[in-house]
Short mmCIF file of C-alpha atoms in Angstrom, two decimals:
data_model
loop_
_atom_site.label_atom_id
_atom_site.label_comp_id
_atom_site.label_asym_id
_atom_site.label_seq_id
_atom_site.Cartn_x
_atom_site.Cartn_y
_atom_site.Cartn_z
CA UNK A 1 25.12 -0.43 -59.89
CA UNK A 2 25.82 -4.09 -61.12
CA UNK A 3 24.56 -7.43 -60.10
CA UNK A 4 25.80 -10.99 -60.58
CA UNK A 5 23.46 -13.63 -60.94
CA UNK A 6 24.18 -17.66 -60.99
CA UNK A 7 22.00 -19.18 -63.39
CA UNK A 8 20.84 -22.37 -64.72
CA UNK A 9 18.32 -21.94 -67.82
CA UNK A 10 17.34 -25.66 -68.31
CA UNK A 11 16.06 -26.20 -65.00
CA UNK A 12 15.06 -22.34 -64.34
CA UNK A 13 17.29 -21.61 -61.66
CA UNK A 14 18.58 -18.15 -60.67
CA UNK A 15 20.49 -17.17 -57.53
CA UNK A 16 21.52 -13.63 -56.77
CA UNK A 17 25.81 -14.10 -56.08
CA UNK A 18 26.48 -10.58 -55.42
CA UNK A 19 26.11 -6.78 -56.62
CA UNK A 20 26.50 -3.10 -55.27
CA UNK A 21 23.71 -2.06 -52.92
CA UNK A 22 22.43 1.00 -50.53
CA UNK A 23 23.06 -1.19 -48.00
CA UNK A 24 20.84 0.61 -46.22
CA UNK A 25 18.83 -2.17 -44.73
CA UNK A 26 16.38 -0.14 -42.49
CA UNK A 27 15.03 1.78 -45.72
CA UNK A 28 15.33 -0.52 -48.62
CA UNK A 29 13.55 -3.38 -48.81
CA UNK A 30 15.84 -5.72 -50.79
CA UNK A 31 18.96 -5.06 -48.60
CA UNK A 32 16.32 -5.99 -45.41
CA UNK A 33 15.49 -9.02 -47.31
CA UNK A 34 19.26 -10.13 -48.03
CA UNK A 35 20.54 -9.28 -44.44
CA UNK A 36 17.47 -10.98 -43.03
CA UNK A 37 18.24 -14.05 -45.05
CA UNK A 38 21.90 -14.25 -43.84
CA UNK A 39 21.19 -13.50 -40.64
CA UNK A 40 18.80 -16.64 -40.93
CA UNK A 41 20.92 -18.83 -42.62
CA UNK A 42 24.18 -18.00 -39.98
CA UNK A 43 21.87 -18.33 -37.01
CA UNK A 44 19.96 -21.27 -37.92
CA UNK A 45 22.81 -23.02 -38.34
CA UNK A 46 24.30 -22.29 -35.20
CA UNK A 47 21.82 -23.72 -33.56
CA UNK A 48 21.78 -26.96 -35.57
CA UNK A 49 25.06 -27.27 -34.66
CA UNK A 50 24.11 -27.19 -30.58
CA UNK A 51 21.33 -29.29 -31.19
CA UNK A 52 23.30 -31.73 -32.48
CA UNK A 53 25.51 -31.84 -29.78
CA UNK A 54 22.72 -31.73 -26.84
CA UNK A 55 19.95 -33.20 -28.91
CA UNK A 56 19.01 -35.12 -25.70
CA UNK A 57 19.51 -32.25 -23.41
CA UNK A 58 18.02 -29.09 -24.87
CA UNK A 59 15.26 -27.94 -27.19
CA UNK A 60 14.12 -24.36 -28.92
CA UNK A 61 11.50 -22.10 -27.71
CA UNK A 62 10.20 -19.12 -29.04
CA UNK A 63 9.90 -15.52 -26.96
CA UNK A 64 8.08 -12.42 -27.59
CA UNK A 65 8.01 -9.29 -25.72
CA UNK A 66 6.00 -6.25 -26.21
CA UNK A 67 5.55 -2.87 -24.69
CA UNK A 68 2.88 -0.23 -24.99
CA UNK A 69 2.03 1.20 -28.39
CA UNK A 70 3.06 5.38 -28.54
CA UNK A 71 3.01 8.04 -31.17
CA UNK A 72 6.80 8.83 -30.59
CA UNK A 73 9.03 5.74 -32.35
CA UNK A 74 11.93 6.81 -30.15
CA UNK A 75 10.58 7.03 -26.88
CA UNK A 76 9.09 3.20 -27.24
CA UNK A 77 11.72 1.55 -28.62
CA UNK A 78 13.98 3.27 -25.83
CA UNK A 79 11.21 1.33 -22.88
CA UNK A 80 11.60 -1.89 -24.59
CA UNK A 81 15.08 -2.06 -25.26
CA UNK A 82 15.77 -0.78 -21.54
CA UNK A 83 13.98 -3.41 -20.30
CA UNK A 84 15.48 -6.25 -22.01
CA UNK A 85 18.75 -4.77 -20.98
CA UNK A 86 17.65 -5.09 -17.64
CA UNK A 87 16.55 -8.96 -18.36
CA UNK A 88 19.73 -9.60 -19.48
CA UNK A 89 21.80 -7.82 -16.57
CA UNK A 90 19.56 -9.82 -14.15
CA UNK A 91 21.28 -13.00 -15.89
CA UNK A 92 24.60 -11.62 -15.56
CA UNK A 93 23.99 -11.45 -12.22
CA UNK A 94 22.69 -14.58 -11.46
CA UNK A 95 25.72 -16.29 -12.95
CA UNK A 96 27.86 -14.28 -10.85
CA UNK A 97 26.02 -15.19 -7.54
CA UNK A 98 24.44 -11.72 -7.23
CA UNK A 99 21.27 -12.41 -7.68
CA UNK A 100 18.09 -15.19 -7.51
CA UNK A 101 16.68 -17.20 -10.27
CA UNK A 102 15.49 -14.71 -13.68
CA UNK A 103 14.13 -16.10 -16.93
CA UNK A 104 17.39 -15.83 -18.85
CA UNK A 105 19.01 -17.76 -16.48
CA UNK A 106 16.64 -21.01 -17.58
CA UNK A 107 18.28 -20.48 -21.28
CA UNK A 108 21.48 -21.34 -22.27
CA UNK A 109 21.42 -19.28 -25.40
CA UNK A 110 19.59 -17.29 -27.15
CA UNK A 111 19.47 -14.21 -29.81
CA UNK A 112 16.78 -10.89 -30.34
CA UNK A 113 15.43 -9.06 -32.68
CA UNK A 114 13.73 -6.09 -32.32
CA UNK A 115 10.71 -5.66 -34.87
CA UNK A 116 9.20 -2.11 -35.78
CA UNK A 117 5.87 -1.72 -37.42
CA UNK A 118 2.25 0.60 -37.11
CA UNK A 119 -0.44 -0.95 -34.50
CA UNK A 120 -3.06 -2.30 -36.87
CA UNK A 121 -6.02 -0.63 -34.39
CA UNK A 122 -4.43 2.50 -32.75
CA UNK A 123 -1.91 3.12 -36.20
CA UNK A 124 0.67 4.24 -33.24
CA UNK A 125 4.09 2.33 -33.07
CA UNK A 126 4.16 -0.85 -32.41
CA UNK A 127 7.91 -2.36 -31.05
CA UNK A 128 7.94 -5.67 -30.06
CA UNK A 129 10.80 -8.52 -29.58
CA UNK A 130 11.17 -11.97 -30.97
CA UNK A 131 13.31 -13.65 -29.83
CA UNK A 132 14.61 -17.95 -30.00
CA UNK A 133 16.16 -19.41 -26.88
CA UNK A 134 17.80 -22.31 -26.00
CA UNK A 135 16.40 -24.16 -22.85
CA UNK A 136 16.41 -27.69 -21.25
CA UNK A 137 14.46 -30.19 -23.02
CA UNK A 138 12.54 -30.78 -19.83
CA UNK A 139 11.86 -27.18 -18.81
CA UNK A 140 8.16 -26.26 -19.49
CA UNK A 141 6.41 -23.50 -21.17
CA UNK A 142 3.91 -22.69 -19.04
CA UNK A 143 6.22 -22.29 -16.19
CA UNK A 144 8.95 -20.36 -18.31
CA UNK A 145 5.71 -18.14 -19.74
CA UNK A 146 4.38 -16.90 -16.36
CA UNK A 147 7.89 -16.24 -14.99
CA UNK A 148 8.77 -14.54 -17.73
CA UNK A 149 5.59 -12.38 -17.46
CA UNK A 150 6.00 -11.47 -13.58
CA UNK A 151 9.67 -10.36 -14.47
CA UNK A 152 8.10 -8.38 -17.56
CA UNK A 153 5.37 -6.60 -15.68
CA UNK A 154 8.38 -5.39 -13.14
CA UNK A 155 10.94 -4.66 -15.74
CA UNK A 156 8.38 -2.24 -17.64
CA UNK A 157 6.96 -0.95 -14.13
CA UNK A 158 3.40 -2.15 -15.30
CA UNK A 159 3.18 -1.23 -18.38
CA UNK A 160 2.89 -4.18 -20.18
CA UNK A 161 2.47 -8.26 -19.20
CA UNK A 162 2.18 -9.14 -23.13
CA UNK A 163 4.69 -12.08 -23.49
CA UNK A 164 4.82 -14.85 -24.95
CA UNK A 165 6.91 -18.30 -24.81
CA UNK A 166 6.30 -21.26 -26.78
CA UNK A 167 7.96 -24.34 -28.01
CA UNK A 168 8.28 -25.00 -31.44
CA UNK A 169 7.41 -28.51 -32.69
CA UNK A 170 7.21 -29.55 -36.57
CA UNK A 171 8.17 -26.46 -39.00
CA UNK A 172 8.24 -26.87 -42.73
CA UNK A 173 10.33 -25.01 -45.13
CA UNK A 174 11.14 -25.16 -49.11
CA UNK A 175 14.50 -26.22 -48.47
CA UNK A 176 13.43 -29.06 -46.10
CA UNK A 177 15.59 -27.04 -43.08
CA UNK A 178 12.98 -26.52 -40.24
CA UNK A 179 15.00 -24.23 -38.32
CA UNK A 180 15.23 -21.94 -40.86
CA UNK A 181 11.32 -21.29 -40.98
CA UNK A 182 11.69 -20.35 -37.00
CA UNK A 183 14.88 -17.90 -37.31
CA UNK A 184 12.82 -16.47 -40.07
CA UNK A 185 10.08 -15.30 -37.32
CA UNK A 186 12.63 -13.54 -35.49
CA UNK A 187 14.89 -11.61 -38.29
CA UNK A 188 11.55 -10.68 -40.29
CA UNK A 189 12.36 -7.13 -41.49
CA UNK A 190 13.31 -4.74 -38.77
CA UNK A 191 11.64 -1.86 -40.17
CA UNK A 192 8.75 -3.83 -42.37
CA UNK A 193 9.06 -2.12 -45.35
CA UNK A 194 6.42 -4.09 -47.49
CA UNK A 195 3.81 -2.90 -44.46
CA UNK A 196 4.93 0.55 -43.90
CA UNK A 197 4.76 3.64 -45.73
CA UNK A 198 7.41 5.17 -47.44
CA UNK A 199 7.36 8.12 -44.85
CA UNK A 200 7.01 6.08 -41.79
CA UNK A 201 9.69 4.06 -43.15
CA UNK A 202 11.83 7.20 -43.22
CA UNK A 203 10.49 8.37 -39.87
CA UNK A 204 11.80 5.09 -37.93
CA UNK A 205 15.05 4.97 -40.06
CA UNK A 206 16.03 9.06 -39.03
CA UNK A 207 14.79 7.87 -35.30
CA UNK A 208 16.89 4.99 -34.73
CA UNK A 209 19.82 5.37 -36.66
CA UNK A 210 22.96 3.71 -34.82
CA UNK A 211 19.88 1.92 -32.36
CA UNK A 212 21.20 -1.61 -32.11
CA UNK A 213 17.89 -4.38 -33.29
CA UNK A 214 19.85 -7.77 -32.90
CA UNK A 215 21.71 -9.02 -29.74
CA UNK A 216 22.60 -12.88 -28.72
CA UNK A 217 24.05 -14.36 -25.81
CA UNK A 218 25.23 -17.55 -24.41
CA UNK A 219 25.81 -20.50 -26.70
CA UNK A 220 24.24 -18.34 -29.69
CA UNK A 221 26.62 -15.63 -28.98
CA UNK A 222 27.88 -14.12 -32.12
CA UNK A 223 30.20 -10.98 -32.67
CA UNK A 224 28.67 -8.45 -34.91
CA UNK A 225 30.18 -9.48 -38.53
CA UNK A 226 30.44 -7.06 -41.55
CA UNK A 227 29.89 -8.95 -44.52
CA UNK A 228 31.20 -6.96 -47.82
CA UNK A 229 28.53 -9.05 -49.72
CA UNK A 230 25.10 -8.99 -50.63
CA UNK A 231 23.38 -11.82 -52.17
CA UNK A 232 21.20 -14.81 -51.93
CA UNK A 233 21.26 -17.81 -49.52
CA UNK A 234 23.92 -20.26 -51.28
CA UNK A 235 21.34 -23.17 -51.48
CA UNK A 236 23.70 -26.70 -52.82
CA UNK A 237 22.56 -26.94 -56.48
CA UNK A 238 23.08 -30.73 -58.68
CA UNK A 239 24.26 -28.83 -61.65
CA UNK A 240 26.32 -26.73 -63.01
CA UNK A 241 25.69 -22.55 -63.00
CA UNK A 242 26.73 -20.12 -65.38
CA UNK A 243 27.61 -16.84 -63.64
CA UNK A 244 25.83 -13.20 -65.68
CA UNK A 245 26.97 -9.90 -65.11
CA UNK A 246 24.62 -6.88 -65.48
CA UNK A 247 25.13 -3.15 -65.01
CA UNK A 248 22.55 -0.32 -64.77
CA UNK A 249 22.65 1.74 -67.44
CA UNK A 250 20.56 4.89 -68.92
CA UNK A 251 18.45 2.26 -70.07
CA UNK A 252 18.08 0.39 -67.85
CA UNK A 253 19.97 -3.36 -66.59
CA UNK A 254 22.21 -4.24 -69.54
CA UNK A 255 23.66 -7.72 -69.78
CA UNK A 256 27.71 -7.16 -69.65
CA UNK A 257 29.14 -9.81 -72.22
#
């Protein structure tokens, strides 16, 4: 309905402040692309901030889980968010003394997304998990890869052994913020819209409505937050911006003066 843009026309800078959206982040593409860009922005700087602190002590690795491709959306996200649920109960445990060593108990943070998207072969659906964790600086990847996998192949009963851990090393972004290249992996577009067709976009919106896609525990933990707000990443800017106003019209976008 209207959208506010900061602007700077001699050095050809625009910035999206704010506006009225759908809001409807599962079906419209630029909604997916502003939530995923907060959630990126919020996360990645979380975990500057315990890198900082334990910049000695702990590093960032990279997880992906994946279960069986299906023709029924519901039915496979239902497996693999079941069996992360269990992965994360068996770390509950542990820290309570109720149980013996699990993956998630090597991390000391961590947050999940769940991704949604067509199998490029079989064209069935295609869930998987991505996932950044927190671990000790000396823990290794192999060793954090294969445990991972024996735990996977139990959790999903056999189905699947498809995971994947790895560390991440040099990253390069625009912005010169290299975390914010690997949070972008994870909170890629939960239902890919630019990938999918309009109808399977529909089909895993109606099929997963009120499914939770993004968890995070230990020193990631965050409470879900509603932000009333849509806009761009606010990116420090060396000068000044001149805020526009435009409102959809008959005509189109009109320019409010």
């Amino acid at each position: 309905a209207h959208l506010v843009f900061d602007v700077n026309r001699e050095h050809d800078f625009a910035r999206l402040q704010s506006g009225r959206f759908c809001r409807n982040d599962r079906c419209c593409s630029t909604c997916s692309r502003l939530k995923s860009a907060r959630m990126v922005r919020d996360y990645s700087g979380r975990a500057g901030a315990v890198l900082d602190r334990h910049r000695d002590e702990v590093k960032l690795v990279h997880v992906v889980l994946t279960v069986l491709n299906g023709e029924c959306i519901g039915e496979r996200f239902e497996a693999l968010r079941v069996a992360f649920d269990r992965l994360v109960r068996r770390r509950r445990n542990f820290n309570q003394g109720r149980r013996r060593m699990t993956f998630l108990a090597r991390t000391q943070g961590g947050v999940t997304s769940i991704e949604i998207k067509r199998g490029r072969g079989s064209c069935q659906w295609h869930p998987h998990l991505h996932g950044m964790m927190i671990v000790d600086r000396d823990a290794d990847v192999g060793e954090l890869q294969s445990m991972l996998r024996d735990e996977w192949i139990e959790l999903t009963r056999g189905e699947s052994c498809n995971v994947f851990v790895g560390e991440l090393h040099s990253l390069s972004t625009e912005d010169g913020n290299p975390l914010r290249a690997a949070f972008a992996e994870t909170f890629k577009y939960a239902t890919k819209g630019r990938e999918m067709t309009p109808a399977d976009t529909y089909e895993a919106w109606l099929r997963l409505r009120g499914r939770r896609f993004i968890q995070s525990f230990g020193l990631l933990y965050a409470p879900d937050e509603k932000d009333e707000t849509l806009g761009d990443v606010d990116v420090a800017v060396a000068f000044d911006l001149e805020r526009l106003v435009y409102e959809y019209r008959p005509e189109g976008y009109v320019l409010v003066e």
